[in-house]
mmCIF file of C-alpha atoms and ligand atoms in Angstrom:
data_model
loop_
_atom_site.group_PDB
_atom_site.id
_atom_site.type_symbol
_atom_site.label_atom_id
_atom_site.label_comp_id
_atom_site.label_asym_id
_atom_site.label_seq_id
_atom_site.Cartn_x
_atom_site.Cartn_y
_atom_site.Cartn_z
ATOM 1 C CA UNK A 1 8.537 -3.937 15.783
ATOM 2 C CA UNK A 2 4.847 -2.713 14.689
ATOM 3 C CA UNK A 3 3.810 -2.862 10.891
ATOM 4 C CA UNK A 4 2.725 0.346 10.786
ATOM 5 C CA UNK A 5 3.115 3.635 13.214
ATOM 6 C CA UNK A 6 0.100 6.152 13.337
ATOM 7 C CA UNK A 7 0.911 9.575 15.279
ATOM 8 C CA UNK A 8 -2.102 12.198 14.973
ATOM 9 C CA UNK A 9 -1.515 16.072 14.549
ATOM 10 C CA UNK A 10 -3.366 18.979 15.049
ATOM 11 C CA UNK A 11 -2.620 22.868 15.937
ATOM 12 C CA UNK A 12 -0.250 25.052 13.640
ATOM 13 C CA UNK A 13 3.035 24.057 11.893
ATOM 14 C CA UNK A 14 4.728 23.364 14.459
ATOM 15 C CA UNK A 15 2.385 20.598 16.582
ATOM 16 C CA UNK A 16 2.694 18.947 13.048
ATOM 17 C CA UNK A 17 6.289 18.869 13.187
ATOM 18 C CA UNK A 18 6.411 18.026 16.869
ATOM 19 C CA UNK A 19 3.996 15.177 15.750
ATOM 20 C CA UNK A 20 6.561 14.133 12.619
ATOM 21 C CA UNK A 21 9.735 14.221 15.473
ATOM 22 C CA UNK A 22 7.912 11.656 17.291
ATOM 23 C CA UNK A 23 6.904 9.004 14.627
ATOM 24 C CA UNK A 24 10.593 9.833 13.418
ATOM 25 C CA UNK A 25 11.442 8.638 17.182
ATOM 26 C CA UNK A 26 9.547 5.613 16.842
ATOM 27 C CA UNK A 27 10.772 4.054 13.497
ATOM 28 C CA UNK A 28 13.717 1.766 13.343
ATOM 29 C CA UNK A 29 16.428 2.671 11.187
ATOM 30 C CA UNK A 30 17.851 -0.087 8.609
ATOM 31 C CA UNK A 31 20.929 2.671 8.140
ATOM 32 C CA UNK A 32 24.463 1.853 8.929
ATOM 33 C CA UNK A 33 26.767 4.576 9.936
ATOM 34 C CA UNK A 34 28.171 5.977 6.542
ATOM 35 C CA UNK A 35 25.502 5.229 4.494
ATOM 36 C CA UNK A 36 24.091 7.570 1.804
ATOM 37 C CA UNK A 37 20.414 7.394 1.829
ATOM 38 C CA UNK A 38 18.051 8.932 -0.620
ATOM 39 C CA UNK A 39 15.177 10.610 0.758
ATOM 40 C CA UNK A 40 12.695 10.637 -1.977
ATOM 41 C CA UNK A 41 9.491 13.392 -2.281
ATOM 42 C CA UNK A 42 7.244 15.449 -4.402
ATOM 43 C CA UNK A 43 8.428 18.637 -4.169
ATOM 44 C CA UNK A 44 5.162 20.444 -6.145
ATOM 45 C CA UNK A 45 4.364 21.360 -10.387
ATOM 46 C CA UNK A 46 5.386 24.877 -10.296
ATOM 47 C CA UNK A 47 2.483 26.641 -9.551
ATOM 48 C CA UNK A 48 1.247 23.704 -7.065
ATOM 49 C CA UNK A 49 0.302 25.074 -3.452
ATOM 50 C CA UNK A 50 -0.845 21.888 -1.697
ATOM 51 C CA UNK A 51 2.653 20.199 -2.023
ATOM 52 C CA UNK A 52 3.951 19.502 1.418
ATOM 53 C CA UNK A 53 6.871 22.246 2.442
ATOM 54 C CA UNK A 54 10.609 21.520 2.768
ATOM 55 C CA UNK A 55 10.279 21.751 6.889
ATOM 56 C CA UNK A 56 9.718 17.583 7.021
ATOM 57 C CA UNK A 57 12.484 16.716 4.865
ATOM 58 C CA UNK A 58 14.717 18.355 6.647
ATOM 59 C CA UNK A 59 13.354 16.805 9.605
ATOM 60 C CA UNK A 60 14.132 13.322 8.353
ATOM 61 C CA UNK A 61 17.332 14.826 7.210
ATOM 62 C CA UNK A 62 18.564 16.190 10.840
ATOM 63 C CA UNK A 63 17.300 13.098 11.652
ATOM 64 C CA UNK A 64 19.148 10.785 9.336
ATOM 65 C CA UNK A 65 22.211 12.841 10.246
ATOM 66 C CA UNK A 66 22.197 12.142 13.731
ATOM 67 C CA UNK A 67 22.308 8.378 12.964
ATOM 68 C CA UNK A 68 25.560 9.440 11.428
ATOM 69 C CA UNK A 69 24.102 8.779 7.852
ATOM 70 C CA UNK A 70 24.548 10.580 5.067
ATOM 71 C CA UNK A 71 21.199 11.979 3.593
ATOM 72 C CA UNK A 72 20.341 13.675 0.622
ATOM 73 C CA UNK A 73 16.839 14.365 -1.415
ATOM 74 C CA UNK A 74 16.018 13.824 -4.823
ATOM 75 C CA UNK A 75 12.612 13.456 -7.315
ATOM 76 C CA UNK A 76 12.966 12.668 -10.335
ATOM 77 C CA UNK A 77 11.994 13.988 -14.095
ATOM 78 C CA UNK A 78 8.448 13.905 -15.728
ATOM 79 C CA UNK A 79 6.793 13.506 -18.838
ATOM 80 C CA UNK A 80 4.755 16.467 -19.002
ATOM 81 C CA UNK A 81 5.590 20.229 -19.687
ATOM 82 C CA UNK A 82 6.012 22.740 -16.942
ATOM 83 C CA UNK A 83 8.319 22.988 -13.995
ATOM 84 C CA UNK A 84 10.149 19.180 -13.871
ATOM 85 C CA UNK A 85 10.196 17.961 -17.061
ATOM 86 C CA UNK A 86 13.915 18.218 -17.258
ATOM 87 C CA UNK A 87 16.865 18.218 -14.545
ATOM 88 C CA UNK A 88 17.451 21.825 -14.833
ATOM 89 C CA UNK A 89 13.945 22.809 -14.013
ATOM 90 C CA UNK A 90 12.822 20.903 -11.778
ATOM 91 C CA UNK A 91 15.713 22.496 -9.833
ATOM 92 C CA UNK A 92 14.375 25.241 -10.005
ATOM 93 C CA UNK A 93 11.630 24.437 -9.501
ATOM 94 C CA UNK A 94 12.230 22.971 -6.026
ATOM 95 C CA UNK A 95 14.373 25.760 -5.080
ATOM 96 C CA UNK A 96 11.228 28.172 -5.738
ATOM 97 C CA UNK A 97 9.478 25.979 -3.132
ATOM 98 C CA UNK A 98 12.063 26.532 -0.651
ATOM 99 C CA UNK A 99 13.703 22.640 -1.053
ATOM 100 C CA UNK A 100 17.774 24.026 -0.982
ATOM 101 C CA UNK A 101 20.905 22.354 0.183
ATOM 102 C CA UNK A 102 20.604 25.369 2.497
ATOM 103 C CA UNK A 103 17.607 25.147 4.165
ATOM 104 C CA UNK A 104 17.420 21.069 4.089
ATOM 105 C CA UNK A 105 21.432 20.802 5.008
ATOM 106 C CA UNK A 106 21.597 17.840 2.385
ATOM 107 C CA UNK A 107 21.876 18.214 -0.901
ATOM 108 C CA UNK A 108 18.744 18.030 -3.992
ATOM 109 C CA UNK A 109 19.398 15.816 -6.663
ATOM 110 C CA UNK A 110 17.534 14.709 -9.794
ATOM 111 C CA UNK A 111 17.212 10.797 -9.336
ATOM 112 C CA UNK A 112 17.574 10.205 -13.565
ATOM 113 C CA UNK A 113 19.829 12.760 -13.776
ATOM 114 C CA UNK A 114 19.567 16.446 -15.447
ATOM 115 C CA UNK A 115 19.190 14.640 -19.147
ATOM 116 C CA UNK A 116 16.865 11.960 -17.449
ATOM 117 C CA UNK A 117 19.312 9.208 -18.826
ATOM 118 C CA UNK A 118 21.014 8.341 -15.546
ATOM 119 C CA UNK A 119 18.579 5.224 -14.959
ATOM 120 C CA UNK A 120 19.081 1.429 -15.163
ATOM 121 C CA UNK A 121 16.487 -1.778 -15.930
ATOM 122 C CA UNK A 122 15.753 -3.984 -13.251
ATOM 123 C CA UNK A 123 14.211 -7.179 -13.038
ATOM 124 C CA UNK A 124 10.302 -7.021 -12.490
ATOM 125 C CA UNK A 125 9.165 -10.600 -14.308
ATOM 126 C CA UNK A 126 5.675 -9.972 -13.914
ATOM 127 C CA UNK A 127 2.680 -9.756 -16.824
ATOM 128 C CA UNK A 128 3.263 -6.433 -17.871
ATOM 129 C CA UNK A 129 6.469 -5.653 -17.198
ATOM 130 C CA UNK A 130 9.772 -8.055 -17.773
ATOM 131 C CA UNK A 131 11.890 -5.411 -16.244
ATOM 132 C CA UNK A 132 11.145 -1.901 -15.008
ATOM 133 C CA UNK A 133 13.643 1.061 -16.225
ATOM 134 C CA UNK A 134 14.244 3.403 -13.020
ATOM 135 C CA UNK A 135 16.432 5.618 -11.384
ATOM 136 C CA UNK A 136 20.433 4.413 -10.809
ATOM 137 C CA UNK A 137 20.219 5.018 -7.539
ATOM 138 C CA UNK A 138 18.584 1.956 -6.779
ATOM 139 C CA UNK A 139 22.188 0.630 -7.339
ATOM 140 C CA UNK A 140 23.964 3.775 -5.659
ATOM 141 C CA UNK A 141 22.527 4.804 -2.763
ATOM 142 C CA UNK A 142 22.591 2.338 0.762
ATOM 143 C CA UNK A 143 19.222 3.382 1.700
ATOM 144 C CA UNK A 144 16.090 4.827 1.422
ATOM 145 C CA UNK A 145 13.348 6.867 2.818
ATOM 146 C CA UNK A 146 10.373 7.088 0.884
ATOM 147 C CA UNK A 147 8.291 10.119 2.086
ATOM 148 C CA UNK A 148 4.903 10.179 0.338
ATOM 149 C CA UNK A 149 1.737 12.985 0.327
ATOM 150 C CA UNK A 150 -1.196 11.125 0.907
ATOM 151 C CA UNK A 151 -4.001 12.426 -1.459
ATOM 152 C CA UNK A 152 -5.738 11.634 -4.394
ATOM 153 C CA UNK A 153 -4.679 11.202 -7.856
ATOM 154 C CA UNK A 154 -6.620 11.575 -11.617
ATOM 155 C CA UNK A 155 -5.691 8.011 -12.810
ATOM 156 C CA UNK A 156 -4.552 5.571 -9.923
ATOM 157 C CA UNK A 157 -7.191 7.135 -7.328
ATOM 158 C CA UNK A 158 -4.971 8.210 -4.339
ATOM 159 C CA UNK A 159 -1.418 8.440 -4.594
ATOM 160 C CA UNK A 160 0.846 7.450 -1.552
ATOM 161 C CA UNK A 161 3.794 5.061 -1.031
ATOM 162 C CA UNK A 162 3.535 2.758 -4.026
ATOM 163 C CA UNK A 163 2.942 5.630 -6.448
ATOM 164 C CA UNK A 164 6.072 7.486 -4.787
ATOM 165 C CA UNK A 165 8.292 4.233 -5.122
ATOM 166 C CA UNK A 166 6.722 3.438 -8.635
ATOM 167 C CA UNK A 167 5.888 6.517 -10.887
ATOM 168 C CA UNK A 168 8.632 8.613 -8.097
ATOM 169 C CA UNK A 169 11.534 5.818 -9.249
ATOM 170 C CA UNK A 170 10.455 5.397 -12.801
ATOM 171 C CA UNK A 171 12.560 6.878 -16.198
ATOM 172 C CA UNK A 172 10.602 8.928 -18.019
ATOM 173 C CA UNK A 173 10.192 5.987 -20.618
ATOM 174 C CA UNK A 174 8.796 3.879 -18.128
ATOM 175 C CA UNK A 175 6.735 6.555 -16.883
ATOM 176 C CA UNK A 176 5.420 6.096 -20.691
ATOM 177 C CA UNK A 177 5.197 2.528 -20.292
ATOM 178 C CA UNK A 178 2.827 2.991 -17.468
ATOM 179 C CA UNK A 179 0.612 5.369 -19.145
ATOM 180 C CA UNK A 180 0.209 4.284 -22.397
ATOM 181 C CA UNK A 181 -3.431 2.682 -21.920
ATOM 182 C CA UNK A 182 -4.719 6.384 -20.620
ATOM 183 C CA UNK A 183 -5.472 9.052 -23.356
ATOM 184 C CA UNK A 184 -7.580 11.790 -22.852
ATOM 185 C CA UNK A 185 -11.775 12.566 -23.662
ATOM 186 C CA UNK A 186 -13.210 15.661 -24.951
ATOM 187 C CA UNK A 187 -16.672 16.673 -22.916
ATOM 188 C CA UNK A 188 -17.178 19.666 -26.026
ATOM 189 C CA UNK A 189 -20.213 21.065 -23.018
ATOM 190 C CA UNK A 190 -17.291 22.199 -20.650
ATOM 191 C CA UNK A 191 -14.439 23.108 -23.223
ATOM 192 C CA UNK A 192 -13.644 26.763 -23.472
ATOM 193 C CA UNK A 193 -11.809 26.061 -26.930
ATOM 194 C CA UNK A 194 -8.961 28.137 -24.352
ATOM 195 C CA UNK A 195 -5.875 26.339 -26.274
ATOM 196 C CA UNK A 196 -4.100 25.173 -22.722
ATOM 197 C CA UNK A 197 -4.000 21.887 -23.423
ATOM 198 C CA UNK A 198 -2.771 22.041 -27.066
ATOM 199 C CA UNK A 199 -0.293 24.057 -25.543
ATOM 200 C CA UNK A 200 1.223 21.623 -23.055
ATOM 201 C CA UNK A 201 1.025 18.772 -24.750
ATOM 202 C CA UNK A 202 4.958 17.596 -25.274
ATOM 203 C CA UNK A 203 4.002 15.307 -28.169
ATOM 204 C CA UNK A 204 1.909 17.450 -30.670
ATOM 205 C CA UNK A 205 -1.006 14.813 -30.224
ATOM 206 C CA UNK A 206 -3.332 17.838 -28.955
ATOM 207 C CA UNK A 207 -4.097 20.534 -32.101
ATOM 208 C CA UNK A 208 -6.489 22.713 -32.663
ATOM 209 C CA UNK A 209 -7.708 24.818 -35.370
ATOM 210 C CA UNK A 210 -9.169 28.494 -35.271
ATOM 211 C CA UNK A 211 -12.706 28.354 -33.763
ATOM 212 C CA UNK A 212 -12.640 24.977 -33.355
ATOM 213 C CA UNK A 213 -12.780 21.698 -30.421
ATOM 214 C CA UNK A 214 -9.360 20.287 -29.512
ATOM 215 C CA UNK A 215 -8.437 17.208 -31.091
ATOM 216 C CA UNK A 216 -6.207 14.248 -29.893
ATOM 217 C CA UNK A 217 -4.224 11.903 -32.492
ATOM 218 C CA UNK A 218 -4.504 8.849 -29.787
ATOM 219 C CA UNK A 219 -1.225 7.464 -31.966
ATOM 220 C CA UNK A 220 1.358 10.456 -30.988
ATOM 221 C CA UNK A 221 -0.178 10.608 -27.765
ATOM 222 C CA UNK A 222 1.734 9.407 -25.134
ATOM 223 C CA UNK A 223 -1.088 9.249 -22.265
ATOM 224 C CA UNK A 224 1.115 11.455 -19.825
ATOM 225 C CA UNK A 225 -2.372 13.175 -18.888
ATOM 226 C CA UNK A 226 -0.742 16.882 -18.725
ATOM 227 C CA UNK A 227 -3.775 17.606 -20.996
ATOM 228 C CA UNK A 228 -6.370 16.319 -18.244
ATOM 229 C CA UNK A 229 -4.636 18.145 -15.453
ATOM 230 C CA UNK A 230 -4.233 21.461 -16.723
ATOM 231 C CA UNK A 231 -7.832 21.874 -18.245
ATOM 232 C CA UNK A 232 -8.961 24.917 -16.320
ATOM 233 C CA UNK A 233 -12.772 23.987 -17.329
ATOM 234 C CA UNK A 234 -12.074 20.163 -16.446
ATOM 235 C CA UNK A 235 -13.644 19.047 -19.845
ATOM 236 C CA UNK A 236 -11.289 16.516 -20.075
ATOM 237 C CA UNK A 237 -11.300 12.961 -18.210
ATOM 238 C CA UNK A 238 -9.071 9.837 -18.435
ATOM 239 C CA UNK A 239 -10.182 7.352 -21.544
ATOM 240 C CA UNK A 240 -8.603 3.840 -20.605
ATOM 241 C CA UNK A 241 -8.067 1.893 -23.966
ATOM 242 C CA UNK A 242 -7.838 -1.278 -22.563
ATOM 243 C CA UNK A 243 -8.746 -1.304 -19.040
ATOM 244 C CA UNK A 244 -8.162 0.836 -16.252
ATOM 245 C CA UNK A 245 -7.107 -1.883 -13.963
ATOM 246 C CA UNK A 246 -4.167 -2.563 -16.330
ATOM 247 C CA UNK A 247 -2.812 1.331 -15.360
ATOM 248 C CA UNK A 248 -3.127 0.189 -11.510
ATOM 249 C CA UNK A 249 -1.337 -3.030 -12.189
ATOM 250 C CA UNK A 250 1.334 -1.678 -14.295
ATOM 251 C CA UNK A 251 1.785 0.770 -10.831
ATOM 252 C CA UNK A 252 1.837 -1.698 -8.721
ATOM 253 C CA UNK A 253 4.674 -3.569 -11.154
ATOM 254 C CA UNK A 254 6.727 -1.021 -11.055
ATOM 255 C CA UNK A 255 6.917 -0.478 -7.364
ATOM 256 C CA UNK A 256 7.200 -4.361 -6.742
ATOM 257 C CA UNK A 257 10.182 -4.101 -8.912
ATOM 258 C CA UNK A 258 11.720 -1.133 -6.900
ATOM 259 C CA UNK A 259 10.938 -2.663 -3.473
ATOM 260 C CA UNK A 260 12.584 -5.697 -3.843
ATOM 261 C CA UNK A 261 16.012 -3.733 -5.094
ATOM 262 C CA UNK A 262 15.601 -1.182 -1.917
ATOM 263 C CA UNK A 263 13.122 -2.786 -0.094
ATOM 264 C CA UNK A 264 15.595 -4.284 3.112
ATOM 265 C CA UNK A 265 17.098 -1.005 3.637
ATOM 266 C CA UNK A 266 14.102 1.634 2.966
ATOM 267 C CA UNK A 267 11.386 3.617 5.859
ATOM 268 C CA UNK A 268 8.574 5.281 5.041
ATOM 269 C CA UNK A 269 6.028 7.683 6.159
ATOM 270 C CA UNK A 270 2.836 8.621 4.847
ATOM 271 C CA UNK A 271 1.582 12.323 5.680
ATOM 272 C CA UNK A 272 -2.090 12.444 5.958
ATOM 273 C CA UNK A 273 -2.586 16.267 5.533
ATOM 274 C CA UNK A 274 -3.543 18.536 3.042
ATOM 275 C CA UNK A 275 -5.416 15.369 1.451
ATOM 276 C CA UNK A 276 -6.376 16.793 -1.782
ATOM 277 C CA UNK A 277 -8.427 14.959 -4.547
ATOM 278 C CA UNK A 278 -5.554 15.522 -6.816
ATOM 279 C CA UNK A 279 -1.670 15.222 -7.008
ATOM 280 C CA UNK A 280 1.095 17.602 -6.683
ATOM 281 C CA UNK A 281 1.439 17.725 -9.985
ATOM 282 C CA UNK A 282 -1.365 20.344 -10.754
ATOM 283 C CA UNK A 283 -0.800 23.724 -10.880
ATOM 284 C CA UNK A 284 -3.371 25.625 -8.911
ATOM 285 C CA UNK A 285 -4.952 25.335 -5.978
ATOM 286 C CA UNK A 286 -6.421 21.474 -5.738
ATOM 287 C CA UNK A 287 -9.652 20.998 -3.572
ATOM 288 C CA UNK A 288 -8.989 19.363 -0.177
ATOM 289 C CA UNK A 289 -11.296 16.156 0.649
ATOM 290 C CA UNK A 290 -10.240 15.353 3.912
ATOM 291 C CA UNK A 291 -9.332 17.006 7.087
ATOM 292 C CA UNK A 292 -5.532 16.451 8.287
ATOM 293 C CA UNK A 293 -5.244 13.396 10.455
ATOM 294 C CA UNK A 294 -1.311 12.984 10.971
ATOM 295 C CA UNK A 295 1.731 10.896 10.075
ATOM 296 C CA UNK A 296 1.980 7.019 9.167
ATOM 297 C CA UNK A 297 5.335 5.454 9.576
ATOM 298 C CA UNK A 298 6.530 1.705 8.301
ATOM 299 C CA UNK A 299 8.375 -0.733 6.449
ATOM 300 C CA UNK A 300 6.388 -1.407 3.438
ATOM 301 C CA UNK A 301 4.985 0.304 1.020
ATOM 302 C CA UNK A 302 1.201 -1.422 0.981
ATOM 303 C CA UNK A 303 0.881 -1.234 4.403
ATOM 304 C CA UNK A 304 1.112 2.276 5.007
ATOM 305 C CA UNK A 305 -0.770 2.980 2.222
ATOM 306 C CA UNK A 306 -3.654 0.576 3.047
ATOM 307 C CA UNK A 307 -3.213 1.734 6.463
ATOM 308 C CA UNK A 308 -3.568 5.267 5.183
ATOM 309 C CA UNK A 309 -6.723 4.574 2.987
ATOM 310 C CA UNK A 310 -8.374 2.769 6.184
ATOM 311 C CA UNK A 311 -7.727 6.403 8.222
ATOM 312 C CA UNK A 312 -8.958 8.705 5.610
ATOM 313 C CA UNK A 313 -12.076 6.384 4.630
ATOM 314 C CA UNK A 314 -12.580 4.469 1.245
ATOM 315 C CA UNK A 315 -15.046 6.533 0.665
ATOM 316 C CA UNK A 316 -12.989 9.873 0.097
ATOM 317 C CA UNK A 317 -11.545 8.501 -2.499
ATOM 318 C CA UNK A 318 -14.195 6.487 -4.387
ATOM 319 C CA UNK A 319 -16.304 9.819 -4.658
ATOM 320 C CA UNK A 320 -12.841 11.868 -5.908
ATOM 321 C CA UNK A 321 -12.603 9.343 -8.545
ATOM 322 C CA UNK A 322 -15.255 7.219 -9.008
ATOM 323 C CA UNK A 323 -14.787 5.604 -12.388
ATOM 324 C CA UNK A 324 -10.791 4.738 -11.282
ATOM 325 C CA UNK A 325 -10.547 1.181 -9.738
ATOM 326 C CA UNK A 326 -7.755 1.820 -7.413
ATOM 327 C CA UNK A 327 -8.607 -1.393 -4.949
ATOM 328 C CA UNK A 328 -6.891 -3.494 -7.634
ATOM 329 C CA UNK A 329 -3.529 -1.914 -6.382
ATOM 330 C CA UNK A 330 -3.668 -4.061 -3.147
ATOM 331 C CA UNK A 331 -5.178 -7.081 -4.978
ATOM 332 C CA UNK A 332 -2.518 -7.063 -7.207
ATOM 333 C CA UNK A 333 0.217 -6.673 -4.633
ATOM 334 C CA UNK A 334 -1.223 -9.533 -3.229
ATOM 335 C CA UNK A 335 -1.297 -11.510 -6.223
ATOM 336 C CA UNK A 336 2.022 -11.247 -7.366
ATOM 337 C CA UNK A 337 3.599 -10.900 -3.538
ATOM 338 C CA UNK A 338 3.936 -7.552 -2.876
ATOM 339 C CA UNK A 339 3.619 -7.580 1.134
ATOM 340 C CA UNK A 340 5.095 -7.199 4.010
ATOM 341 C CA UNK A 341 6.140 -10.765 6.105
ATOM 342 C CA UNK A 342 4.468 -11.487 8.718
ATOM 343 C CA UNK A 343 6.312 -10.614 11.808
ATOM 344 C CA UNK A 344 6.382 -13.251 13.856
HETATM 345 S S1 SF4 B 1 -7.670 23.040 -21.971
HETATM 346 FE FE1 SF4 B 1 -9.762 22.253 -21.635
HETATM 347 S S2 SF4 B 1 -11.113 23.994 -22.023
HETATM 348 FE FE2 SF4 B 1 -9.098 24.512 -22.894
HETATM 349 S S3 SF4 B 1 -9.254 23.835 -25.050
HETATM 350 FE FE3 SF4 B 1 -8.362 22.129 -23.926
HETATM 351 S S4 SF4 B 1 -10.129 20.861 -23.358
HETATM 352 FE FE4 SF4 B 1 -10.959 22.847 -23.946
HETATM 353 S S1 SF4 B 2 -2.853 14.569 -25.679
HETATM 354 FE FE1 SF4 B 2 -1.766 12.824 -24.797
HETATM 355 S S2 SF4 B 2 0.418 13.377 -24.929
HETATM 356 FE FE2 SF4 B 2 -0.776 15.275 -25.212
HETATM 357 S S3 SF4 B 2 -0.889 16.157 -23.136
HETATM 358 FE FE3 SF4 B 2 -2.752 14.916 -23.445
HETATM 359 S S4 SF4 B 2 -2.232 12.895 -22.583
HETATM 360 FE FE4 SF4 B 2 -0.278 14.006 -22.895
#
């Protein structure tokens, strides 16, 4: 069994999912017959039009189904305002995007639940985090199948497998947990005094008074960086209190603590396309930064990713986000164990 699985695309929609039927040929499955498995994605911010359409997910779902398992998707609640922020909407939200029981053939759940209390602590015993507080179906579902959009991202630098297993697993209050070192900077030369982000901000910690600059109250502030991403004039940038390696780290926790509940019964695939300098979580249109390269299949969640950031180039991602030190993700993982064995 290889590490890692690379199969290149090109053409129109449907090379790309001829490509994504044949690294789906290639994996192994850990699934017994039976088996529920939770296919976990990013099914776009409302407004979002890089997000990656429904069309693979139900791919790994026919798929999934032919092993005789039974699959179903899910994502799960954020902190921020706008389309996912609760059960309901998110919903909604992914049935705008075309991600339905009908079109998939599996049903769409939220992973936390529609109140975002369906979640459960489990053991992490590393420096930041004791325990990590995440999604109960760590506990109920057999399997998993983590299916990631490999881009960029405004505070951990790209976002692929271990952001999709860490921030995609997390409660919302861990979500907090992770961000709470990140609060946003006022660059008064770009601001528009527009009002957006006072707007979104779900804690009151933005305000604004007539005529003039935004303000942030860094103690109500919870660092969930809706402010930063919705800035039409990008005047506003990440402001790490401590250090920005500590945000990377506490990432990196998380996922560690995820893997090694799901880890023996969980595939993944990367999709290298539409590589974007930001997430799926902006609305808009995000600028693309690399051309589409294909599909990465494996069995851990740094290896893909590294794998991935070796394809699209180091580079990419260090001129997206230059001030964001998102190495330390694999350092870490290597520090505390976060790896695959070696096959022998
Ligand atoms: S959203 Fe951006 S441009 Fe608008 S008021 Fe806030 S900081 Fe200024
Ligand atoms: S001010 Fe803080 S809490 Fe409010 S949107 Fe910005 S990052 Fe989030």
């Amino acid at each position: 069994m290889s590490n890692v699985i690379f199969q290149k695309t090109g053409g129109n929609m449907e090379d790309y999912l001829t490509s994504f039927r044949s690294l789906l040929d290639r994996l192994e499955f850990p699934y017994q017959r039976g088996d529920s498995v939770g296919i976990k994605l990013h099914w776009g911010e409302i407004g979002n039009t890089s997000f990656l359409p429904p069309h693979y997910a139900r791919e790994i779902a026919n798929r999934l189904q032919e092993h005789g398992v039974k699959p179903f998707v899910f994502d799960t609640t954020v902190l921020y305002s706008g389309g996912r922020r609760t059960g309901k909407d998110s919903l909604k939200t992914a049935e705008e995007h075309g991600f339905t029981q009908d079109f998939l053939g599996c049903p769409v759940v939220i992973g936390d639940g529609l109140d975002g209390h369906d979640v459960v602590d489990v053991e992490a015993g590393f420096r930041h985090f004791e325990t990590a507080q995440v999604t109960s179906l760590v506990d109920k579902a057999d399997g998993f199948f983590i299916f990631s959009h490999f881009k960029g991202h405004l505070a951990a630098g790209f976002g692929g497998a271990i952001k999709n297993i860490s921030m995609g697993f997390a409660s919302r209050a861990q979500k907090q947990r992770m961000h709470s070192d990140a609060h946003p900077v006022l660059n008064r030369k770009k601001c528009t005094k527009c009002g957006i982000c006072v707007d979104s901000c779900p804690t009151g910690a933005a305000t604004f008074a007539d005529d003039e600059y935004p303000e942030y109250d860094l103690e109500k502030c919870i660092g969930c960086a809706q402010c930063i991403a919705l800035c039409p004039a990008y005047a506003l940038k990440v402001f790490w209190n401590t250090d920005a390696t500590i945000f990377q780290e506490k990432l990196v926790e998380t996922a560690a603590a995820v893997w090694n509940r799901i880890g023996s019964k969980t595939l993944l695939i990367n999709a290298l396309v539409k590589i974007t300098a930001e997430c799926d979580c902006m609305p808009g249109d995000n600028p693309g930064i690399a051309a589409d390269l294909g599909f990465i299949g494996g069995y851990h969640p740094v290896t893909v990713d590294r794998e991935a950031i070796k394809l699209v180039g180091a580079d990419t991602f260090n001129q997206a986000h230059p001030n964001i030190p998102w190495q330390r993700q694999f350092d870490y993982a290597g520090e505390i164990g976060f790896t695959e064995p070696i096959l022998k």
